[in-house]
PDB file of C-alpha atoms in Angstrom:
ATOM      1  CA  UNK Q  24     -32.354 -19.944 115.547  1.00 47.00           C
ATOM      2  CA  UNK Q  25     -28.731 -20.912 114.574  1.00 47.00           C
ATOM      3  CA  UNK Q  26     -27.785 -24.448 115.424  1.00 50.00           C
ATOM      4  CA  UNK Q  27     -24.719 -25.463 117.398  1.00 49.00           C
ATOM      5  CA  UNK Q  28     -22.953 -26.971 114.411  1.00 51.00           C
ATOM      6  CA  UNK Q  29     -23.070 -23.864 112.223  1.00 52.00           C
ATOM      7  CA  UNK Q  30     -19.727 -22.417 113.443  1.00 62.00           C
ATOM      8  CA  UNK Q  31     -17.994 -25.733 112.737  1.00 59.00           C
ATOM      9  CA  UNK Q  32     -19.583 -25.787 109.287  1.00 58.00           C
ATOM     10  CA  UNK Q  33     -18.326 -22.304 108.574  1.00 59.00           C
ATOM     11  CA  UNK Q  34     -14.833 -23.338 109.697  1.00 56.00           C
ATOM     12  CA  UNK Q  35     -14.932 -26.324 107.346  1.00 60.00           C
ATOM     13  CA  UNK Q  36     -16.101 -24.041 104.554  1.00 67.00           C
ATOM     14  CA  UNK Q  37     -13.242 -21.598 105.159  1.00 63.00           C
ATOM     15  CA  UNK Q  38     -10.713 -24.459 105.245  1.00 66.00           C
ATOM     16  CA  UNK Q  39     -12.108 -25.877 102.013  1.00 65.00           C
ATOM     17  CA  UNK Q  40     -11.889 -22.472 100.316  1.00 64.00           C
ATOM     18  CA  UNK Q  41      -8.291 -22.045 101.541  1.00 57.00           C
ATOM     19  CA  UNK Q  42      -7.117 -25.339 100.044  1.00 59.00           C
ATOM     20  CA  UNK Q  43      -9.053 -24.702  96.841  1.00 63.00           C
ATOM     21  CA  UNK Q  44      -7.411 -21.310  96.445  1.00 52.00           C
ATOM     22  CA  UNK Q  45      -4.008 -22.811  97.290  1.00 52.00           C
ATOM     23  CA  UNK Q  46      -4.476 -25.473  94.622  1.00 54.00           C
ATOM     24  CA  UNK Q  47      -5.429 -22.808  92.076  1.00 53.00           C
ATOM     25  CA  UNK Q  48      -2.286 -20.804  92.947  1.00 49.00           C
ATOM     26  CA  UNK Q  49      -0.014 -23.872  92.650  1.00 50.00           C
ATOM     27  CA  UNK Q  50      -1.554 -24.988  89.365  1.00 47.00           C
ATOM     28  CA  UNK Q  51      -1.390 -21.443  88.036  1.00 42.00           C
ATOM     29  CA  UNK Q  52       2.283 -21.163  89.007  1.00 40.00           C
ATOM     30  CA  UNK Q  53       3.069 -24.435  87.228  1.00 42.00           C
ATOM     31  CA  UNK Q  54       1.266 -23.260  84.103  1.00 42.00           C
ATOM     32  CA  UNK Q  55       3.110 -19.931  84.118  1.00 40.00           C
ATOM     33  CA  UNK Q  56       6.500 -21.587  84.695  1.00 41.00           C
ATOM     34  CA  UNK Q  57       5.814 -24.059  81.894  1.00 43.00           C
ATOM     35  CA  UNK Q  58       4.876 -21.244  79.511  1.00 39.00           C
ATOM     36  CA  UNK Q  59       7.980 -19.286  80.494  1.00 43.00           C
ATOM     37  CA  UNK Q  60      10.148 -22.346  79.985  1.00 48.00           C
ATOM     38  CA  UNK Q  61       8.613 -23.104  76.606  1.00 44.00           C
ATOM     39  CA  UNK Q  62       8.507 -19.633  75.107  1.00 42.00           C
ATOM     40  CA  UNK Q  63      10.669 -17.214  77.120  1.00 44.00           C
ATOM     41  CA  UNK Q  64      13.668 -18.831  78.799  1.00 62.00           C
ATOM     42  CA  UNK Q  65      15.134 -20.878  81.607  1.00 79.00           C
ATOM     43  CA  UNK Q  66      18.226 -21.296  83.765  1.00 84.00           C
ATOM     44  CA  UNK Q  67      21.205 -23.509  83.066  1.00 87.00           C
ATOM     45  CA  UNK Q  68      23.765 -24.663  85.633  1.00 88.00           C
ATOM     46  CA  UNK Q  69      27.336 -24.715  84.309  1.00 90.00           C
ATOM     47  CA  UNK Q  70      28.638 -28.249  84.965  1.00 88.00           C
ATOM     48  CA  UNK Q  71      32.237 -28.032  83.711  1.00 91.00           C
ATOM     49  CA  UNK Q  72      35.144 -25.713  83.038  1.00 94.00           C
ATOM     50  CA  UNK Q  73      34.840 -25.804  79.243  1.00 96.00           C
ATOM     51  CA  UNK Q  74      33.621 -22.173  79.082  1.00 96.00           C
ATOM     52  CA  UNK Q  75      36.068 -20.657  81.577  1.00 95.00           C
ATOM     53  CA  UNK Q  76      36.738 -17.877  82.251  1.00 92.00           C
ATOM     54  CA  UNK Q  77      33.573 -16.555  80.636  1.00 96.00           C
ATOM     55  CA  UNK Q  78      31.498 -18.975  82.702  1.00 96.00           C
ATOM     56  CA  UNK Q  79      32.601 -20.725  85.876  1.00 95.00           C
ATOM     57  CA  UNK Q  80      31.543 -24.098  87.252  1.00 94.00           C
ATOM     58  CA  UNK Q  81      28.237 -23.758  89.179  1.00 91.00           C
ATOM     59  CA  UNK Q  82      27.341 -20.437  87.550  1.00 93.00           C
ATOM     60  CA  UNK Q  83      23.624 -20.128  86.811  1.00 91.00           C
ATOM     61  CA  UNK Q  84      23.026 -18.554  83.423  1.00 91.00           C
ATOM     62  CA  UNK Q  85      19.751 -17.287  82.005  1.00 89.00           C
ATOM     63  CA  UNK Q  86      18.974 -18.477  78.496  1.00 91.00           C
ATOM     64  CA  UNK Q  87      16.341 -16.703  76.420  1.00 88.00           C
ATOM     65  CA  UNK Q  88      14.234 -18.141  73.619  1.00 81.00           C
ATOM     66  CA  UNK Q  89      12.681 -14.986  72.190  1.00 77.00           C
ATOM     67  CA  UNK Q  90      15.364 -13.867  69.738  1.00 80.00           C
ATOM     68  CA  UNK Q  91      17.554 -15.834  67.347  1.00 89.00           C
ATOM     69  CA  UNK Q  92      21.214 -16.415  68.096  1.00 95.00           C
ATOM     70  CA  UNK Q  93      24.099 -15.416  65.864  1.00 96.00           C
ATOM     71  CA  UNK Q  94      27.773 -16.076  65.332  1.00 98.00           C
ATOM     72  CA  UNK Q  95      29.684 -15.319  68.544  1.00 97.00           C
ATOM     73  CA  UNK Q  96      26.802 -15.996  70.942  1.00 98.00           C
ATOM     74  CA  UNK Q  97      27.086 -18.490  73.792  1.00 97.00           C
ATOM     75  CA  UNK Q  98      24.290 -21.029  73.353  1.00 96.00           C
ATOM     76  CA  UNK Q  99      22.770 -23.964  75.233  1.00 94.00           C
ATOM     77  CA  UNK Q 100      21.920 -26.961  73.087  1.00 95.00           C
ATOM     78  CA  UNK Q 101      20.809 -30.569  73.368  1.00 93.00           C
ATOM     79  CA  UNK Q 102      23.479 -33.212  72.802  1.00 94.00           C
ATOM     80  CA  UNK Q 103      23.630 -33.743  69.012  1.00 92.00           C
ATOM     81  CA  UNK Q 104      24.767 -37.335  69.447  1.00 87.00           C
ATOM     82  CA  UNK Q 105      27.306 -38.896  71.796  1.00 87.00           C
ATOM     83  CA  UNK Q 106      29.012 -35.727  73.006  1.00 93.00           C
ATOM     84  CA  UNK Q 107      28.131 -36.200  76.663  1.00 89.00           C
ATOM     85  CA  UNK Q 108      29.260 -39.799  76.689  1.00 77.00           C
ATOM     86  CA  UNK Q 109      32.803 -38.703  75.913  1.00 59.00           C
ATOM     87  CA  UNK Q 110      33.005 -35.373  77.726  1.00 54.00           C
ATOM     88  CA  UNK Q 111      31.012 -35.705  80.946  1.00 51.00           C
ATOM     89  CA  UNK Q 112      29.928 -32.071  80.617  1.00 63.00           C
ATOM     90  CA  UNK Q 113      26.192 -32.517  81.103  1.00 53.00           C
ATOM     91  CA  UNK Q 114      24.149 -31.248  84.003  1.00 45.00           C
ATOM     92  CA  UNK Q 115      24.463 -33.595  86.949  1.00 47.00           C
ATOM     93  CA  UNK Q 116      21.371 -35.277  88.375  1.00 44.00           C
ATOM     94  CA  UNK Q 117      21.275 -34.255  92.047  1.00 50.00           C
ATOM     95  CA  UNK Q 118      18.185 -36.270  92.888  1.00 53.00           C
ATOM     96  CA  UNK Q 119      14.559 -35.303  93.494  1.00 57.00           C
ATOM     97  CA  UNK Q 120      15.272 -31.593  94.036  1.00 51.00           C
ATOM     98  CA  UNK Q 121      16.977 -31.228  90.656  1.00 52.00           C
ATOM     99  CA  UNK Q 122      14.241 -33.264  88.986  1.00 52.00           C
ATOM    100  CA  UNK Q 123      11.613 -31.029  90.579  1.00 54.00           C
ATOM    101  CA  UNK Q 124      13.421 -27.889  89.396  1.00 53.00           C
ATOM    102  CA  UNK Q 125      13.661 -29.397  85.931  1.00 51.00           C
ATOM    103  CA  UNK Q 126       9.924 -30.140  85.946  1.00 48.00           C
ATOM    104  CA  UNK Q 127       8.966 -26.540  86.710  1.00 48.00           C
ATOM    105  CA  UNK Q 128      11.515 -25.182  84.250  1.00 49.00           C
ATOM    106  CA  UNK Q 129      14.198 -23.738  86.514  1.00 49.00           C
ATOM    107  CA  UNK Q 130      16.877 -26.021  85.110  1.00 51.00           C
ATOM    108  CA  UNK Q 131      17.030 -28.087  81.920  1.00 49.00           C
ATOM    109  CA  UNK Q 132      17.582 -31.820  81.781  1.00 54.00           C
ATOM    110  CA  UNK Q 133      20.948 -33.525  81.946  1.00 64.00           C
ATOM    111  CA  UNK Q 134      21.536 -33.827  78.185  1.00 82.00           C
ATOM    112  CA  UNK Q 135      22.462 -30.201  77.456  1.00 91.00           C
ATOM    113  CA  UNK Q 136      25.769 -28.446  76.775  1.00 95.00           C
ATOM    114  CA  UNK Q 137      26.879 -24.839  76.433  1.00 95.00           C
ATOM    115  CA  UNK Q 138      29.443 -23.477  73.937  1.00 97.00           C
ATOM    116  CA  UNK Q 139      30.183 -20.446  71.765  1.00 98.00           C
ATOM    117  CA  UNK Q 140      28.954 -20.347  68.164  1.00 98.00           C
ATOM    118  CA  UNK Q 141      31.977 -20.008  65.880  1.00 98.00           C
ATOM    119  CA  UNK Q 142      30.430 -20.988  62.551  1.00 98.00           C
ATOM    120  CA  UNK Q 143      26.914 -20.579  61.167  1.00 98.00           C
ATOM    121  CA  UNK Q 144      25.520 -22.522  58.150  1.00 98.00           C
ATOM    122  CA  UNK Q 145      27.806 -22.073  55.151  1.00 98.00           C
ATOM    123  CA  UNK Q 146      30.694 -20.608  57.163  1.00 98.00           C
ATOM    124  CA  UNK Q 147      34.196 -21.868  56.492  1.00 98.00           C
ATOM    125  CA  UNK Q 148      36.152 -22.201  59.753  1.00 98.00           C
ATOM    126  CA  UNK Q 149      39.905 -22.821  59.568  1.00 98.00           C
ATOM    127  CA  UNK Q 150      42.572 -23.408  62.177  1.00 97.00           C
ATOM    128  CA  UNK Q 151      44.803 -21.667  61.936  1.00 95.00           C
ATOM    129  CA  UNK Q 152      46.560 -18.821  60.137  1.00 96.00           C
ATOM    130  CA  UNK Q 153      50.264 -17.981  60.434  1.00 95.00           C
ATOM    131  CA  UNK Q 154      49.579 -16.132  63.686  1.00 95.00           C
ATOM    132  CA  UNK Q 155      47.694 -19.104  65.190  1.00 95.00           C
ATOM    133  CA  UNK Q 156      44.290 -17.452  64.839  1.00 97.00           C
ATOM    134  CA  UNK Q 157      41.020 -19.052  63.798  1.00 98.00           C
ATOM    135  CA  UNK Q 158      39.585 -17.651  60.590  1.00 98.00           C
ATOM    136  CA  UNK Q 159      35.908 -17.557  59.664  1.00 98.00           C
ATOM    137  CA  UNK Q 160      35.088 -16.756  56.035  1.00 98.00           C
ATOM    138  CA  UNK Q 161      38.612 -15.411  55.646  1.00 97.00           C
ATOM    139  CA  UNK Q 162      38.527 -13.086  58.679  1.00 97.00           C
ATOM    140  CA  UNK Q 163      40.992 -13.820  61.496  1.00 98.00           C
ATOM    141  CA  UNK Q 164      39.446 -13.765  64.976  1.00 97.00           C
ATOM    142  CA  UNK Q 165      41.139 -11.910  67.811  1.00 96.00           C
ATOM    143  CA  UNK Q 166      39.836 -14.078  70.655  1.00 96.00           C
ATOM    144  CA  UNK Q 167      41.857 -12.586  73.497  1.00 93.00           C
ATOM    145  CA  UNK Q 168      38.708 -11.006  74.958  1.00 93.00           C
ATOM    146  CA  UNK Q 169      37.124 -14.337  75.861  1.00 96.00           C
ATOM    147  CA  UNK Q 170      39.681 -17.115  75.368  1.00 96.00           C
ATOM    148  CA  UNK Q 171      40.735 -18.812  78.609  1.00 96.00           C
ATOM    149  CA  UNK Q 172      43.910 -17.587  80.292  1.00 93.00           C
ATOM    150  CA  UNK Q 173      45.643 -19.402  83.135  1.00 90.00           C
ATOM    151  CA  UNK Q 174      46.182 -17.707  86.532  1.00 89.00           C
ATOM    152  CA  UNK Q 175      49.613 -16.567  85.371  1.00 90.00           C
ATOM    153  CA  UNK Q 176      48.058 -14.941  82.293  1.00 88.00           C
ATOM    154  CA  UNK Q 177      49.054 -17.528  79.686  1.00 89.00           C
ATOM    155  CA  UNK Q 178      46.212 -17.800  77.115  1.00 89.00           C
ATOM    156  CA  UNK Q 179      44.977 -21.028  75.576  1.00 94.00           C
ATOM    157  CA  UNK Q 180      45.750 -21.607  71.931  1.00 94.00           C
ATOM    158  CA  UNK Q 181      42.683 -21.115  69.718  1.00 96.00           C
ATOM    159  CA  UNK Q 182      43.085 -24.807  68.881  1.00 96.00           C
ATOM    160  CA  UNK Q 183      45.790 -27.448  69.075  1.00 93.00           C
ATOM    161  CA  UNK Q 184      44.139 -29.239  66.149  1.00 94.00           C
ATOM    162  CA  UNK Q 185      44.381 -28.136  62.533  1.00 96.00           C
ATOM    163  CA  UNK Q 186      41.147 -28.311  60.578  1.00 97.00           C
ATOM    164  CA  UNK Q 187      39.295 -26.763  57.659  1.00 98.00           C
ATOM    165  CA  UNK Q 188      35.511 -27.184  57.771  1.00 98.00           C
ATOM    166  CA  UNK Q 189      32.480 -25.772  56.003  1.00 98.00           C
ATOM    167  CA  UNK Q 190      29.341 -25.846  58.139  1.00 98.00           C
ATOM    168  CA  UNK Q 191      26.375 -27.614  56.496  1.00 98.00           C
ATOM    169  CA  UNK Q 192      22.849 -26.261  56.160  1.00 98.00           C
ATOM    170  CA  UNK Q 193      20.810 -26.175  59.352  1.00 97.00           C
ATOM    171  CA  UNK Q 194      23.791 -26.636  61.651  1.00 98.00           C
ATOM    172  CA  UNK Q 195      26.407 -24.706  63.622  1.00 98.00           C
ATOM    173  CA  UNK Q 196      30.045 -25.216  64.648  1.00 98.00           C
ATOM    174  CA  UNK Q 197      30.703 -24.558  68.351  1.00 98.00           C
ATOM    175  CA  UNK Q 198      33.748 -24.292  70.605  1.00 98.00           C
ATOM    176  CA  UNK Q 199      34.327 -23.752  74.313  1.00 97.00           C
ATOM    177  CA  UNK Q 200      36.241 -20.694  75.515  1.00 97.00           C
ATOM    178  CA  UNK Q 201      38.563 -22.958  77.546  1.00 97.00           C
ATOM    179  CA  UNK Q 202      39.838 -24.687  74.421  1.00 96.00           C
ATOM    180  CA  UNK Q 203      42.245 -27.075  76.156  1.00 95.00           C
ATOM    181  CA  UNK Q 204      39.389 -28.370  78.356  1.00 95.00           C
ATOM    182  CA  UNK Q 205      36.515 -28.363  75.863  1.00 95.00           C
ATOM    183  CA  UNK Q 206      35.312 -31.454  73.996  1.00 94.00           C
ATOM    184  CA  UNK Q 207      33.561 -29.336  71.371  1.00 96.00           C
ATOM    185  CA  UNK Q 208      32.883 -29.625  67.612  1.00 97.00           C
ATOM    186  CA  UNK Q 209      36.582 -30.235  66.891  1.00 97.00           C
ATOM    187  CA  UNK Q 210      36.552 -33.461  68.892  1.00 95.00           C
ATOM    188  CA  UNK Q 211      33.741 -35.035  66.868  1.00 96.00           C
ATOM    189  CA  UNK Q 212      34.912 -34.417  63.314  1.00 96.00           C
ATOM    190  CA  UNK Q 213      35.697 -38.118  62.928  1.00 94.00           C
ATOM    191  CA  UNK Q 214      32.748 -39.545  64.892  1.00 94.00           C
ATOM    192  CA  UNK Q 215      30.546 -42.099  63.202  1.00 90.00           C
ATOM    193  CA  UNK Q 216      26.831 -41.359  62.998  1.00 85.00           C
ATOM    194  CA  UNK Q 217      23.731 -43.501  62.585  1.00 82.00           C
ATOM    195  CA  UNK Q 218      21.919 -40.739  60.716  1.00 82.00           C
ATOM    196  CA  UNK Q 219      24.586 -39.068  58.579  1.00 85.00           C
ATOM    197  CA  UNK Q 220      28.123 -39.224  57.208  1.00 90.00           C
ATOM    198  CA  UNK Q 221      31.200 -39.460  59.390  1.00 92.00           C
ATOM    199  CA  UNK Q 222      31.737 -36.291  61.383  1.00 93.00           C
ATOM    200  CA  UNK Q 223      28.199 -34.973  60.957  1.00 94.00           C
ATOM    201  CA  UNK Q 224      27.551 -34.992  64.735  1.00 95.00           C
ATOM    202  CA  UNK Q 225      30.294 -32.378  65.124  1.00 96.00           C
ATOM    203  CA  UNK Q 226      27.849 -29.818  63.733  1.00 97.00           C
ATOM    204  CA  UNK Q 227      24.978 -29.032  66.102  1.00 97.00           C
ATOM    205  CA  UNK Q 228      21.504 -28.940  64.515  1.00 97.00           C
ATOM    206  CA  UNK Q 229      19.941 -25.509  64.924  1.00 97.00           C
ATOM    207  CA  UNK Q 230      16.789 -27.259  66.115  1.00 95.00           C
ATOM    208  CA  UNK Q 231      18.784 -28.545  69.113  1.00 95.00           C
ATOM    209  CA  UNK Q 232      19.587 -25.039  70.318  1.00 95.00           C
ATOM    210  CA  UNK Q 233      17.603 -23.854  73.357  1.00 92.00           C
ATOM    211  CA  UNK Q 234      18.780 -20.274  72.922  1.00 93.00           C
ATOM    212  CA  UNK Q 235      21.575 -17.807  73.674  1.00 95.00           C
ATOM    213  CA  UNK Q 236      22.765 -17.169  77.222  1.00 94.00           C
ATOM    214  CA  UNK Q 237      22.330 -13.508  78.133  1.00 92.00           C
ATOM    215  CA  UNK Q 238      23.226 -13.220  81.836  1.00 92.00           C
ATOM    216  CA  UNK Q 239      24.906 -14.883  84.795  1.00 93.00           C
ATOM    217  CA  UNK Q 240      22.303 -14.648  87.550  1.00 90.00           C
ATOM    218  CA  UNK Q 241      23.942 -16.642  90.366  1.00 89.00           C
ATOM    219  CA  UNK Q 242      26.038 -16.530  92.472  1.00 89.00           C
ATOM    220  CA  UNK Q 243      25.248 -12.884  93.067  1.00 89.00           C
ATOM    221  CA  UNK Q 244      28.902 -11.830  93.066  1.00 93.00           C
ATOM    222  CA  UNK Q 245      29.035 -13.085  89.460  1.00 94.00           C
ATOM    223  CA  UNK Q 246      25.941 -11.191  88.304  1.00 90.00           C
ATOM    224  CA  UNK Q 247      26.722  -9.882  84.804  1.00 93.00           C
ATOM    225  CA  UNK Q 248      25.681  -9.928  81.160  1.00 93.00           C
ATOM    226  CA  UNK Q 249      26.985 -12.570  78.757  1.00 94.00           C
ATOM    227  CA  UNK Q 250      28.012 -10.444  75.804  1.00 92.00           C
ATOM    228  CA  UNK Q 251      28.706 -11.244  72.182  1.00 96.00           C
ATOM    229  CA  UNK Q 252      32.278 -10.173  71.266  1.00 96.00           C
ATOM    230  CA  UNK Q 253      32.328  -7.379  68.633  1.00 96.00           C
ATOM    231  CA  UNK Q 254      35.026  -9.181  66.614  1.00 96.00           C
ATOM    232  CA  UNK Q 255      32.252 -11.322  65.097  1.00 98.00           C
ATOM    233  CA  UNK Q 256      30.707  -8.223  63.512  1.00 97.00           C
ATOM    234  CA  UNK Q 257      33.668  -8.197  61.126  1.00 97.00           C
ATOM    235  CA  UNK Q 258      32.930 -11.692  59.782  1.00 98.00           C
ATOM    236  CA  UNK Q 259      31.063 -11.551  56.454  1.00 97.00           C
ATOM    237  CA  UNK Q 260      28.295 -13.933  55.504  1.00 96.00           C
ATOM    238  CA  UNK Q 261      29.405 -16.894  53.398  1.00 97.00           C
ATOM    239  CA  UNK Q 262      29.689 -16.213  49.679  1.00 93.00           C
ATOM    240  CA  UNK Q 263      27.955 -19.462  48.727  1.00 95.00           C
ATOM    241  CA  UNK Q 264      24.901 -21.348  50.011  1.00 97.00           C
ATOM    242  CA  UNK Q 265      25.673 -23.877  52.766  1.00 98.00           C
ATOM    243  CA  UNK Q 266      26.376 -27.406  51.564  1.00 97.00           C
ATOM    244  CA  UNK Q 267      23.995 -30.248  52.319  1.00 97.00           C
ATOM    245  CA  UNK Q 268      26.800 -32.155  54.021  1.00 96.00           C
ATOM    246  CA  UNK Q 269      29.757 -30.789  55.959  1.00 96.00           C
ATOM    247  CA  UNK Q 270      33.130 -30.372  54.304  1.00 96.00           C
ATOM    248  CA  UNK Q 271      35.836 -31.650  56.683  1.00 97.00           C
ATOM    249  CA  UNK Q 272      39.570 -31.487  56.024  1.00 96.00           C
ATOM    250  CA  UNK Q 273      41.803 -33.276  56.699  1.00 94.00           C
ATOM    251  CA  UNK Q 274      40.231 -36.653  57.328  1.00 89.00           C
ATOM    252  CA  UNK Q 275      40.679 -38.134  60.776  1.00 88.00           C
ATOM    253  CA  UNK Q 276      40.650 -34.915  62.853  1.00 89.00           C
ATOM    254  CA  UNK Q 277      39.897 -35.710  66.490  1.00 88.00           C
ATOM    255  CA  UNK Q 278      40.917 -34.698  69.999  1.00 88.00           C
TER     256      UNK Q 278
END
């Protein structure tokens, strides 16, 4: 005959199975999110106005890691050395919630930035031609499609600094779309470095790049693709192999 404690035992067994299954679901979700973060992509919260009006402060952008990036793409990258200390553009630490989201891969850490790739390895980037346009490998860029414009329609200059650089092997030259508010590669052309010649930290190592941004996913009224401007299709590949070290002219360029 069944004993009086059998129903209680069955209840304990059901409770134990519930928590075991819950633990399996949680662990499985963490594994999946980690794999997605490592191999597929993750979200990035825009912390500053350096990419306006393409990206606004507090936009959430999806960054993918499956395909390579190219000239003209907007990319997220780890600080190549001292950029965040001077710009304050990194992701803010909002406490345990942000740290938890970072752990499961919904947001990256606080040492990441986002800019547009202007020069790939070997590219010669010059500011500016007689019409105040950047040139890359001799091709002038019409940047009106993405360059920041004030509320009254006045566009930013492509750059208020004159420079002539050749991007070294394994690195890229990046700039924000809101040029007057972006502490980008231009601002570090005179920085000292513990691991390379002066100005080397202005050129972001390709290994530091998380990947290209492909969509704004939040807020929902901003839902849209982040597109690569077609003007970059007109830029030819460099005619010579990239140098081992960057070529920077004139000396002393800085923001």
